[in-house]
C-alpha atoms as one frame of an Amber mdcrd trajectory, in Angstrom:
protein
   0.639  -5.778  39.539  -2.113  -6.857  37.106  -1.200  -9.081  33.813  -2.504
  -7.728  30.388  -4.906 -10.216  29.070  -3.993 -11.595  25.592  -7.548 -11.850
  24.323  -7.870  -8.385  25.104  -4.790  -7.148  23.900  -5.480  -9.354  20.397
  -9.189  -7.572  19.979  -8.033  -4.005  20.725  -4.609  -4.169  17.838  -7.596
  -5.081  15.919  -9.309  -1.519  16.333  -8.636   0.130  12.734  -6.266   3.351
  12.175  -7.213   5.758   9.984  -4.240   7.256   7.739  -4.852  10.634   6.089
  -2.090  11.470   3.274  -3.368  15.775   2.809  -0.473  16.352  -0.169  -1.884
  12.463  -1.840  -5.063  13.576  -0.905  -6.481  10.314   0.777  -7.362   8.279
   3.748  -6.622   4.936   4.011  -7.983   2.064   6.761  -5.889  -0.595   7.996
  -5.842  -3.450  10.830  -4.586  -1.707  14.384  -1.374  -3.134  14.183  -0.677
  -1.122  10.981   1.623   1.535  10.801   3.060   4.386   8.482   6.583   3.744
   8.019   8.628   7.006   9.528  12.178   5.497   8.475  11.182   5.082   3.918
   8.013   7.126   4.015   8.938  10.610   2.449   7.990  13.435  -0.147  10.671
  14.018  -2.787  12.003  17.509  -4.541  10.264  19.269  -6.775  10.533  18.381
 -10.448  10.751  14.782  -9.411   8.094  12.988 -11.201   7.176  11.275  -7.742
   6.069  13.099  -5.393   5.159  11.550  -2.341   5.624   7.797  -0.926   4.029
   6.502   2.354   4.755   2.689   3.033   2.857   0.662   5.479   3.657  -2.327
   7.300   3.033  -4.103  10.640   6.452  -4.626  11.433   8.016  -3.130  14.349
  10.536  -0.370  13.808  13.288  -2.588  15.053  12.606  -5.010  12.462  12.076
  -2.211   9.960  15.575  -1.272  10.340  16.610  -4.970  10.240  14.960  -5.831
   7.011  14.599  -2.394   4.829  18.496  -1.346   4.840  17.737  -0.278   0.988
  14.275   1.850   1.872  12.267   0.035  -0.598   8.915  -1.409   0.507   9.483
  -5.289   1.828   7.252  -8.241   1.233   3.685  -8.018   2.372   3.101  -4.267
   2.866   1.297  -1.829   1.519   3.108   1.594  -0.743   1.180   4.515  -1.892
   2.447   6.698  -3.931   1.097  10.176  -5.995   3.081  10.225  -9.484   2.835
  13.532 -12.217   0.904  11.839 -15.046   2.993  13.754 -17.218   0.329  13.903
 -19.985   0.106  10.389 -19.492  -3.533   8.786 -19.779  -3.942   6.289 -17.063
  -4.005   2.842 -18.893  -1.094   3.936 -20.699   1.012   5.230 -17.298  -0.590
   1.920 -15.575   0.752  -0.473 -19.029   4.330   1.793 -19.001   5.475   1.709
 -15.341   7.212  -0.860 -13.889   6.472  -2.903 -16.945   6.536  -7.147 -16.989
   5.993  -9.548 -19.519   2.527 -11.145 -18.743   1.379  -8.412 -16.665  -2.604
  -8.230 -16.663  -5.012  -4.992 -16.378  -8.586  -4.736 -15.545 -10.950  -2.281
 -14.312 -12.269  -1.863 -10.722 -14.602  -0.019  -8.625 -13.370   1.043  -5.518
 -15.705   2.557  -2.995 -14.876   6.918  -3.906 -14.285   5.855  -7.604 -12.952
   3.641 -10.403  -8.882   2.540 -10.780  -7.204   0.284 -13.024  -5.671  -2.859
 -11.526  -2.250  -4.381 -12.700  -1.238  -8.146 -11.720   2.325  -9.670 -12.502
   2.210 -12.511 -14.408   3.470 -14.616 -11.234   0.555 -12.935  -9.621   2.341
 -12.122  -6.198   2.576  -8.703  -6.969  -0.319  -6.251  -7.513  -0.642  -2.484
  -8.192  -3.800  -0.106  -8.168  -3.848   3.197 -10.370  -6.044   5.794  -9.648
  -6.117   9.272 -11.818  -6.243  12.364  -9.706  -6.350  15.380 -12.256  -3.050
  16.294 -13.053  -1.414  12.775 -10.815  -1.402   9.601 -10.768  -2.072   7.857
  -7.302  -0.588   4.345  -6.819  -1.202   1.711  -4.382   0.713  -1.187  -4.573
   2.002  -4.800  -2.466   4.223  -7.561  -2.724   3.558 -11.314  -1.604   5.445
 -14.199  -1.394   4.346 -17.738  -2.580   4.746 -19.014   0.724   1.869 -17.029
   2.807   3.047 -18.596   6.158   5.796 -15.939   5.629   3.399 -13.124   6.166
   3.167 -11.096   9.392   0.788 -12.225  11.450  -2.997 -11.314   9.886  -1.159
  -9.577   6.782  -2.973 -11.431   3.713  -3.862 -10.518   0.288  -7.801  -9.756
   1.024  -6.394  -7.961   3.661  -4.187  -5.451   1.299  -7.174  -5.669  -1.654
  -9.824  -4.745   1.180  -8.275  -1.536   1.731  -7.249  -0.295  -1.296 -11.203
  -0.790  -2.337 -12.381   1.169   0.935  -9.245   3.935   0.129 -11.146   7.481
   0.838 -10.428  10.180  -2.027 -11.834  13.742  -1.379
């Protein structure tokens, strides 16, 4: 019986995956070892300000169940949410959403247009805000001070690059 070659398996797992959400109208390219969390991603009931949430992770389903009992995102995961703007402009919305002392906003260019990026004062959390008509697409992640605690091949630069490359029709 042949045994898997770890070198080949490592290269194959790095082939990118394209994740698509038609409700939130985005296309996300992530490395091959990422997956959408079926356990914690969901669409919300009508009337809720948040319309949809997708959580992307490199953790196994078993590890996810063990670590994410609350259903919230864990460090080193990416969260994509679609929110109703309810009349707020993009900058005002970004300032008010999960507001923290010392946060800073900056305009950034993505492959598909512009966004506002919010960086929390400790530098461990970032969120990108993208206007989508009457909706706001929020893409965020949280890291840890100890990057050695990150899952294999997950870095801030991998997270930021995936966000910069997001496809928005």
